[in-house]
């Protein structure tokens, strides 16, 4: 009797243990899923300061209206989200409401509101599992009147609808997964969609290109001229997972997006995004007429190119795939704004992606070329080898030179 009781107790204990092990397996599976969702959403870009504890906040973000700082979202009870319940978290993601009232859209709730409850639950489980860090952060460093959070009531009225994501039944599951990532967690429009005067998305021109922080986030619609229309699904997938492909290398903010976020996505998710971009509405930009051959800037620019650039980008501008990006017949070069081209030629650029360690860099030419030479070589590139785009003025070079404090020749 005693024996059988013991064995019954042991069995019960074993069952209980097994259940709690299962529960903790489920818990850790949920946390792991949440971690992956944080990578799709790139939360750390704005909430983790380089070299500091994860998610303790303090990242300064410049907007045309002033500075905002990513908050502490660790589970610290006083300076982080330790006292929040899931519903509070969901309100921040879906409605843009934080502990101090309405959030500014520097927190990408205009995209994140499309995140499903299921994904928010996993993300919340993950955030609760990270180390709590005591680190007070003042998010709102905007000048008056922009520092008045109630202004966001009006902003939301004009620019925000909390409508959840709706799959399009006429499209494949893969396309819908891509839509969910691009329009939601990936918040690609945050940089790639043109903004109205108060910083809201011009949704009718979604993803057709916008200048952020003096970088041009290119047209990533299926436009065959200014966009990624000529890229195959495999090309886009490769770019998202490695930061380069036969057309381009990611520089500046996009190198950070690849590094912090898209290189960690599953191949299936990167491919879904590619399929969505390829098979959605294209922007309406068309090739303008290239400058006439008699334009003196072209001959002068060709000379600068031959002397300073052929060594790496090649005499016909074709580059060397994945090492020296092509400049001929390239969307980045003929994009509406030459901002990234100016930044890269003046300041140089090193392929900032982990997967390209040891890859060659682009030298800074600020001290080797004057404003006119840079304007000429870029005007030449934008109007040669299949490219046609507005010329680049010496004023534009001068302004960017000052902005980057790049020094003079
Ligand atoms: C592009 C930058 C950016 C990204 C990406 C970003 N955030 Fe934020 N987030 C901010 C800023 C800035 C604030 C503070 C806004 C304010 O105070 O109005 C904020 C605020 C928050 C808050 C409210 C905190 C509080 O104290 O009220 C939460 C919660 C939050 N973010 C979670 C996330 C999560 C989860 C992700 C990833 C899915 C994420 N954020 C991605 C910039 C960002
Ligand atoms: C923080 C701003 C930012 C975000 C967010 C962002 N991008 Fe970009 N993206 C850029 C910039 C800037 C460039 C131009 C990079 C360069 O000059 O090499 C770029 C370039 C690209 C290109 C290459 C286009 C070409 O013709 O060379 C693709 C593809 C792309 N982005 C896709 C995406 C997708 C998909 C997302 C969302 C998951 C995204 N980007 C989110 C800033 C951003
Ligand atoms: C020593 C080799 C080298 C020389 C010389 C060089 N480049 Fe580059 N260039 C690169 C590399 C490498 C990259 C990719 C770096 C990156 O985007 O991070 C690049 C990128 C670029 C880009 C951005 C293209 C893209 O797809 O991201 C432009 C525009 C450019 N170079 C123009 C020029 C011009 C104009 C000259 C001459 C004045 C020049 N380069 C000289 C190596 C070179």
PDB file of N, CA, C and O and ligand atoms in Angstrom, residues 40 42 181-182 186-192 210 212 215-220 226-228 231 236 239-240 247-255 257 261-262 265 273 277 330-332 340 344, ligand 2:
ATOM      1  N   UNK A  40      12.456  41.623 -36.696  1.00  0.00           N
ATOM      2  CA  UNK A  40      11.678  42.093 -37.849  1.00  0.00           C
ATOM      3  C   UNK A  40      11.337  43.578 -37.673  1.00  0.00           C
ATOM      4  O   UNK A  40      11.329  44.346 -38.626  1.00  0.00           O
ATOM      5  N   UNK A  42      13.024  45.717 -35.776  1.00  0.00           N
ATOM      6  CA  UNK A  42      14.242  46.500 -35.542  1.00  0.00           C
ATOM      7  C   UNK A  42      14.094  47.439 -34.339  1.00  0.00           C
ATOM      8  O   UNK A  42      14.495  48.603 -34.390  1.00  0.00           O
ATOM      9  N   UNK A 181       4.966  42.427 -43.310  1.00  0.00           N
ATOM     10  CA  UNK A 181       6.280  42.878 -42.821  1.00  0.00           C
ATOM     11  C   UNK A 181       6.572  44.309 -43.295  1.00  0.00           C
ATOM     12  O   UNK A 181       6.930  45.173 -42.497  1.00  0.00           O
ATOM     13  N   UNK A 182       6.399  44.565 -44.588  1.00  0.00           N
ATOM     14  CA  UNK A 182       6.753  45.886 -45.135  1.00  0.00           C
ATOM     15  C   UNK A 182       5.886  46.987 -44.512  1.00  0.00           C
ATOM     16  O   UNK A 182       6.389  48.033 -44.089  1.00  0.00           O
ATOM     17  N   UNK A 186       8.313  45.961 -40.388  1.00  0.00           N
ATOM     18  CA  UNK A 186       9.499  46.478 -41.097  1.00  0.00           C
ATOM     19  C   UNK A 186       9.516  47.997 -41.236  1.00  0.00           C
ATOM     20  O   UNK A 186      10.557  48.581 -41.483  1.00  0.00           O
ATOM     21  N   UNK A 187       8.359  48.642 -41.074  1.00  0.00           N
ATOM     22  CA  UNK A 187       8.167  50.102 -41.212  1.00  0.00           C
ATOM     23  C   UNK A 187       9.064  50.708 -42.298  1.00  0.00           C
ATOM     24  O   UNK A 187       9.666  51.766 -42.118  1.00  0.00           O
ATOM     25  N   UNK A 188       9.106  50.034 -43.463  1.00  0.00           N
ATOM     26  CA  UNK A 188       9.963  50.481 -44.564  1.00  0.00           C
ATOM     27  C   UNK A 188       9.576  51.895 -45.017  1.00  0.00           C
ATOM     28  O   UNK A 188      10.437  52.693 -45.401  1.00  0.00           O
ATOM     29  N   UNK A 189       8.267  52.201 -44.969  1.00  0.00           N
ATOM     30  CA  UNK A 189       7.803  53.516 -45.393  1.00  0.00           C
ATOM     31  C   UNK A 189       8.353  54.637 -44.526  1.00  0.00           C
ATOM     32  O   UNK A 189       8.409  55.791 -44.961  1.00  0.00           O
ATOM     33  N   UNK A 190       8.752  54.321 -43.309  1.00  0.00           N
ATOM     34  CA  UNK A 190       9.322  55.331 -42.411  1.00  0.00           C
ATOM     35  C   UNK A 190      10.423  56.114 -43.097  1.00  0.00           C
ATOM     36  O   UNK A 190      10.562  57.320 -42.903  1.00  0.00           O
ATOM     37  N   UNK A 191      11.211  55.445 -43.913  1.00  0.00           N
ATOM     38  CA  UNK A 191      12.252  56.139 -44.673  1.00  0.00           C
ATOM     39  C   UNK A 191      11.907  56.261 -46.155  1.00  0.00           C
ATOM     40  O   UNK A 191      12.265  57.246 -46.784  1.00  0.00           O
ATOM     41  N   UNK A 192      11.251  55.270 -46.723  1.00  0.00           N
ATOM     42  CA  UNK A 192      11.105  55.228 -48.189  1.00  0.00           C
ATOM     43  C   UNK A 192       9.866  55.955 -48.720  1.00  0.00           C
ATOM     44  O   UNK A 192       9.738  56.135 -49.917  1.00  0.00           O
ATOM     45  N   UNK A 210      12.375  59.003 -50.534  1.00  0.00           N
ATOM     46  CA  UNK A 210      12.312  60.163 -49.623  1.00  0.00           C
ATOM     47  C   UNK A 210      13.701  60.392 -49.039  1.00  0.00           C
ATOM     48  O   UNK A 210      14.470  59.444 -48.874  1.00  0.00           O
ATOM     49  N   UNK A 212      15.977  61.091 -45.967  1.00  0.00           N
ATOM     50  CA  UNK A 212      16.032  61.078 -44.502  1.00  0.00           C
ATOM     51  C   UNK A 212      17.463  61.339 -44.073  1.00  0.00           C
ATOM     52  O   UNK A 212      18.372  60.637 -44.533  1.00  0.00           O
ATOM     53  N   UNK A 215      20.195  61.288 -46.488  1.00  0.00           N
ATOM     54  CA  UNK A 215      20.369  60.108 -47.338  1.00  0.00           C
ATOM     55  C   UNK A 215      19.113  59.964 -48.157  1.00  0.00           C
ATOM     56  O   UNK A 215      18.018  60.222 -47.649  1.00  0.00           O
ATOM     57  N   UNK A 216      19.249  59.535 -49.393  1.00  0.00           N
ATOM     58  CA  UNK A 216      18.053  59.302 -50.192  1.00  0.00           C
ATOM     59  C   UNK A 216      17.670  57.838 -50.078  1.00  0.00           C
ATOM     60  O   UNK A 216      18.390  56.946 -50.536  1.00  0.00           O
ATOM     61  N   UNK A 217      16.553  57.597 -49.409  1.00  0.00           N
ATOM     62  CA  UNK A 217      15.997  56.237 -49.355  1.00  0.00           C
ATOM     63  C   UNK A 217      15.220  56.063 -50.649  1.00  0.00           C
ATOM     64  O   UNK A 217      14.155  56.645 -50.828  1.00  0.00           O
ATOM     65  N   UNK A 218      15.797  55.294 -51.555  1.00  0.00           N
ATOM     66  CA  UNK A 218      15.346  55.226 -52.950  1.00  0.00           C
ATOM     67  C   UNK A 218      13.912  54.726 -53.122  1.00  0.00           C
ATOM     68  O   UNK A 218      13.330  54.160 -52.210  1.00  0.00           O
ATOM     69  N   UNK A 219      13.439  54.902 -54.324  1.00  0.00           N
ATOM     70  CA  UNK A 219      12.172  54.314 -54.755  1.00  0.00           C
ATOM     71  C   UNK A 219      12.322  52.786 -54.693  1.00  0.00           C
ATOM     72  O   UNK A 219      13.192  52.218 -55.357  1.00  0.00           O
ATOM     73  N   UNK A 220      11.533  52.131 -53.844  1.00  0.00           N
ATOM     74  CA  UNK A 220      11.619  50.653 -53.809  1.00  0.00           C
ATOM     75  C   UNK A 220      10.322  50.027 -54.303  1.00  0.00           C
ATOM     76  O   UNK A 220       9.980  48.908 -53.953  1.00  0.00           O
ATOM     77  N   UNK A 226      13.270  53.990 -61.781  1.00  0.00           N
ATOM     78  CA  UNK A 226      13.801  54.529 -60.531  1.00  0.00           C
ATOM     79  C   UNK A 226      13.723  53.514 -59.386  1.00  0.00           C
ATOM     80  O   UNK A 226      14.287  53.745 -58.317  1.00  0.00           O
ATOM     81  N   UNK A 227      13.016  52.418 -59.592  1.00  0.00           N
ATOM     82  CA  UNK A 227      12.793  51.469 -58.503  1.00  0.00           C
ATOM     83  C   UNK A 227      13.527  50.154 -58.696  1.00  0.00           C
ATOM     84  O   UNK A 227      14.556  50.091 -59.360  1.00  0.00           O
ATOM     85  N   UNK A 228      12.947  49.088 -58.125  1.00  0.00           N
ATOM     86  CA  UNK A 228      13.625  47.790 -58.155  1.00  0.00           C
ATOM     87  C   UNK A 228      12.987  46.861 -59.198  1.00  0.00           C
ATOM     88  O   UNK A 228      13.132  45.639 -59.132  1.00  0.00           O
ATOM     89  N   UNK A 231      15.158  44.243 -60.642  1.00  0.00           N
ATOM     90  CA  UNK A 231      15.743  43.252 -59.731  1.00  0.00           C
ATOM     91  C   UNK A 231      14.826  42.031 -59.685  1.00  0.00           C
ATOM     92  O   UNK A 231      13.606  42.160 -59.638  1.00  0.00           O
ATOM     93  N   UNK A 236      16.569  40.891 -54.688  1.00  0.00           N
ATOM     94  CA  UNK A 236      16.088  41.658 -53.526  1.00  0.00           C
ATOM     95  C   UNK A 236      16.371  40.867 -52.244  1.00  0.00           C
ATOM     96  O   UNK A 236      16.832  41.413 -51.242  1.00  0.00           O
ATOM     97  N   UNK A 239      19.970  41.162 -51.329  1.00  0.00           N
ATOM     98  CA  UNK A 239      20.272  42.497 -50.793  1.00  0.00           C
ATOM     99  C   UNK A 239      19.832  42.590 -49.331  1.00  0.00           C
ATOM    100  O   UNK A 239      20.581  43.078 -48.475  1.00  0.00           O
ATOM    101  N   UNK A 240      18.634  42.106 -49.036  1.00  0.00           N
ATOM    102  CA  UNK A 240      18.131  42.211 -47.659  1.00  0.00           C
ATOM    103  C   UNK A 240      18.941  41.339 -46.700  1.00  0.00           C
ATOM    104  O   UNK A 240      19.139  41.686 -45.551  1.00  0.00           O
ATOM    105  N   UNK A 247      23.610  44.664 -58.203  1.00  0.00           N
ATOM    106  CA  UNK A 247      23.302  46.041 -58.566  1.00  0.00           C
ATOM    107  C   UNK A 247      23.852  47.075 -57.596  1.00  0.00           C
ATOM    108  O   UNK A 247      24.063  48.221 -57.954  1.00  0.00           O
ATOM    109  N   UNK A 248      23.980  46.723 -56.344  1.00  0.00           N
ATOM    110  CA  UNK A 248      24.089  47.778 -55.340  1.00  0.00           C
ATOM    111  C   UNK A 248      24.694  47.244 -54.051  1.00  0.00           C
ATOM    112  O   UNK A 248      24.663  46.044 -53.788  1.00  0.00           O
ATOM    113  N   UNK A 249      25.268  48.186 -53.265  1.00  0.00           N
ATOM    114  CA  UNK A 249      25.608  47.858 -51.880  1.00  0.00           C
ATOM    115  C   UNK A 249      24.842  48.822 -50.993  1.00  0.00           C
ATOM    116  O   UNK A 249      24.719  49.991 -51.326  1.00  0.00           O
ATOM    117  N   UNK A 250      24.376  48.326 -49.863  1.00  0.00           N
ATOM    118  CA  UNK A 250      23.621  49.182 -48.939  1.00  0.00           C
ATOM    119  C   UNK A 250      24.592  50.074 -48.190  1.00  0.00           C
ATOM    120  O   UNK A 250      25.579  49.593 -47.640  1.00  0.00           O
ATOM    121  N   UNK A 251      24.323  51.380 -48.177  1.00  0.00           N
ATOM    122  CA  UNK A 251      25.153  52.306 -47.418  1.00  0.00           C
ATOM    123  C   UNK A 251      24.281  53.028 -46.400  1.00  0.00           C
ATOM    124  O   UNK A 251      23.054  52.980 -46.474  1.00  0.00           O
ATOM    125  N   UNK A 252      24.921  53.735 -45.491  1.00  0.00           N
ATOM    126  CA  UNK A 252      24.223  54.616 -44.560  1.00  0.00           C
ATOM    127  C   UNK A 252      23.132  53.911 -43.779  1.00  0.00           C
ATOM    128  O   UNK A 252      23.320  52.798 -43.309  1.00  0.00           O
ATOM    129  N   UNK A 253      21.959  54.551 -43.663  1.00  0.00           N
ATOM    130  CA  UNK A 253      20.883  53.996 -42.834  1.00  0.00           C
ATOM    131  C   UNK A 253      20.436  52.611 -43.299  1.00  0.00           C
ATOM    132  O   UNK A 253      19.999  51.804 -42.487  1.00  0.00           O
ATOM    133  N   UNK A 254      20.540  52.337 -44.618  1.00  0.00           N
ATOM    134  CA  UNK A 254      20.094  51.022 -45.083  1.00  0.00           C
ATOM    135  C   UNK A 254      21.086  49.947 -44.653  1.00  0.00           C
ATOM    136  O   UNK A 254      20.699  48.813 -44.366  1.00  0.00           O
ATOM    137  N   UNK A 255      22.376  50.295 -44.580  1.00  0.00           N
ATOM    138  CA  UNK A 255      23.354  49.329 -44.070  1.00  0.00           C
ATOM    139  C   UNK A 255      23.004  48.972 -42.620  1.00  0.00           C
ATOM    140  O   UNK A 255      23.121  47.809 -42.206  1.00  0.00           O
ATOM    141  N   UNK A 257      19.924  49.075 -41.322  1.00  0.00           N
ATOM    142  CA  UNK A 257      18.718  48.236 -41.353  1.00  0.00           C
ATOM    143  C   UNK A 257      19.112  46.784 -41.641  1.00  0.00           C
ATOM    144  O   UNK A 257      18.628  45.849 -41.008  1.00  0.00           O
ATOM    145  N   UNK A 261      18.695  44.303 -38.631  1.00  0.00           N
ATOM    146  CA  UNK A 261      17.399  43.667 -38.820  1.00  0.00           C
ATOM    147  C   UNK A 261      17.417  42.618 -39.935  1.00  0.00           C
ATOM    148  O   UNK A 261      17.470  41.419 -39.662  1.00  0.00           O
ATOM    149  N   UNK A 262      17.444  43.042 -41.204  1.00  0.00           N
ATOM    150  CA  UNK A 262      17.059  42.103 -42.265  1.00  0.00           C
ATOM    151  C   UNK A 262      18.048  40.955 -42.471  1.00  0.00           C
ATOM    152  O   UNK A 262      17.664  39.903 -42.971  1.00  0.00           O
ATOM    153  N   UNK A 265      16.642  37.957 -40.708  1.00  0.00           N
ATOM    154  CA  UNK A 265      15.351  37.381 -41.085  1.00  0.00           C
ATOM    155  C   UNK A 265      15.566  36.005 -41.709  1.00  0.00           C
ATOM    156  O   UNK A 265      16.628  35.718 -42.272  1.00  0.00           O
ATOM    157  N   UNK A 273       9.041  39.543 -48.627  1.00  0.00           N
ATOM    158  CA  UNK A 273       9.138  40.995 -48.803  1.00  0.00           C
ATOM    159  C   UNK A 273       9.461  41.308 -50.258  1.00  0.00           C
ATOM    160  O   UNK A 273       8.869  42.204 -50.870  1.00  0.00           O
ATOM    161  N   UNK A 277       7.205  43.535 -52.814  1.00  0.00           N
ATOM    162  CA  UNK A 277       7.683  44.753 -53.480  1.00  0.00           C
ATOM    163  C   UNK A 277       7.558  44.638 -54.999  1.00  0.00           C
ATOM    164  O   UNK A 277       7.148  45.572 -55.679  1.00  0.00           O
ATOM    165  N   UNK A 330      21.658  52.337 -63.191  1.00  0.00           N
ATOM    166  CA  UNK A 330      21.378  51.999 -61.805  1.00  0.00           C
ATOM    167  C   UNK A 330      20.361  52.956 -61.196  1.00  0.00           C
ATOM    168  O   UNK A 330      20.519  54.174 -61.289  1.00  0.00           O
ATOM    169  N   UNK A 331      19.347  52.391 -60.534  1.00  0.00           N
ATOM    170  CA  UNK A 331      18.276  53.208 -59.957  1.00  0.00           C
ATOM    171  C   UNK A 331      18.814  54.194 -58.924  1.00  0.00           C
ATOM    172  O   UNK A 331      18.405  55.349 -58.866  1.00  0.00           O
ATOM    173  N   UNK A 332      19.751  53.744 -58.104  1.00  0.00           N
ATOM    174  CA  UNK A 332      20.287  54.609 -57.050  1.00  0.00           C
ATOM    175  C   UNK A 332      20.909  55.880 -57.640  1.00  0.00           C
ATOM    176  O   UNK A 332      20.752  56.974 -57.114  1.00  0.00           O
ATOM    177  N   UNK A 340      22.273  60.845 -51.489  1.00  0.00           N
ATOM    178  CA  UNK A 340      23.184  59.761 -51.083  1.00  0.00           C
ATOM    179  C   UNK A 340      24.471  59.792 -51.904  1.00  0.00           C
ATOM    180  O   UNK A 340      25.558  59.524 -51.389  1.00  0.00           O
ATOM    181  N   UNK A 344      28.153  60.037 -50.333  1.00  0.00           N
ATOM    182  CA  UNK A 344      29.118  58.954 -50.529  1.00  0.00           C
ATOM    183  C   UNK A 344      30.391  59.476 -51.189  1.00  0.00           C
ATOM    184  O   UNK A 344      31.498  59.120 -50.785  1.00  0.00           O
TER     185      UNK A 344
HETATM  186  C1  LIG B   2      16.232  54.101 -41.589  1.00  0.00           C
HETATM  187  C2  LIG B   2      15.786  54.326 -42.935  1.00  0.00           C
HETATM  188  C3  LIG B   2      15.410  53.122 -43.779  1.00  0.00           C
HETATM  189  C4  LIG B   2      14.534  52.110 -43.467  1.00  0.00           C
HETATM  190  C5  LIG B   2      13.708  51.925 -42.188  1.00  0.00           C
HETATM  191  C6  LIG B   2      14.507  51.245 -44.617  1.00  0.00           C
HETATM  192  N1  LIG B   2      15.346  51.703 -45.605  1.00  0.00           N
HETATM  193 FE1  LIG B   2      15.755  50.798 -47.384  1.00  0.00          FE
HETATM  194  N2  LIG B   2      17.078  52.271 -47.856  1.00  0.00           N
HETATM  195  C7  LIG B   2      17.350  53.383 -47.082  1.00  0.00           C
HETATM  196  C8  LIG B   2      18.361  54.184 -47.761  1.00  0.00           C
HETATM  197  C9  LIG B   2      18.951  55.489 -47.248  1.00  0.00           C
HETATM  198  C10 LIG B   2      18.684  53.516 -48.965  1.00  0.00           C
HETATM  199  C11 LIG B   2      19.758  53.914 -50.003  1.00  0.00           C
HETATM  200  C12 LIG B   2      21.005  53.155 -49.619  1.00  0.00           C
HETATM  201  C13 LIG B   2      22.264  53.500 -50.369  1.00  0.00           C
HETATM  202  O1  LIG B   2      22.461  54.673 -50.694  1.00  0.00           O
HETATM  203  O2  LIG B   2      23.063  52.573 -50.613  1.00  0.00           O
HETATM  204  C14 LIG B   2      17.862  52.310 -48.982  1.00  0.00           C
HETATM  205  C15 LIG B   2      17.903  51.356 -50.012  1.00  0.00           C
HETATM  206  C16 LIG B   2      17.088  50.244 -50.092  1.00  0.00           C
HETATM  207  C17 LIG B   2      17.089  49.310 -51.199  1.00  0.00           C
HETATM  208  C18 LIG B   2      18.003  49.373 -52.431  1.00  0.00           C
HETATM  209  C19 LIG B   2      17.322  50.105 -53.548  1.00  0.00           C
HETATM  210  C20 LIG B   2      18.234  50.458 -54.703  1.00  0.00           C
HETATM  211  O3  LIG B   2      17.709  50.770 -55.794  1.00  0.00           O
HETATM  212  O4  LIG B   2      19.454  50.444 -54.564  1.00  0.00           O
HETATM  213  C21 LIG B   2      16.137  48.356 -50.908  1.00  0.00           C
HETATM  214  C22 LIG B   2      15.760  47.159 -51.757  1.00  0.00           C
HETATM  215  C23 LIG B   2      15.552  48.709 -49.631  1.00  0.00           C
HETATM  216  N3  LIG B   2      16.142  49.866 -49.162  1.00  0.00           N
HETATM  217  C24 LIG B   2      14.538  48.003 -49.021  1.00  0.00           C
HETATM  218  C25 LIG B   2      14.018  48.313 -47.756  1.00  0.00           C
HETATM  219  C26 LIG B   2      12.989  47.526 -47.091  1.00  0.00           C
HETATM  220  C27 LIG B   2      12.316  46.291 -47.663  1.00  0.00           C
HETATM  221  C28 LIG B   2      12.773  48.117 -45.877  1.00  0.00           C
HETATM  222  C29 LIG B   2      11.852  47.676 -44.764  1.00  0.00           C
HETATM  223  C30 LIG B   2      12.086  46.360 -44.251  1.00  0.00           C
HETATM  224  C31 LIG B   2      13.662  49.266 -45.783  1.00  0.00           C
HETATM  225  N4  LIG B   2      14.387  49.358 -46.952  1.00  0.00           N
HETATM  226  C32 LIG B   2      13.732  50.101 -44.692  1.00  0.00           C
HETATM  227  C33 LIG B   2      16.797  53.684 -45.844  1.00  0.00           C
HETATM  228  C34 LIG B   2      15.913  52.866 -45.127  1.00  0.00           C
END
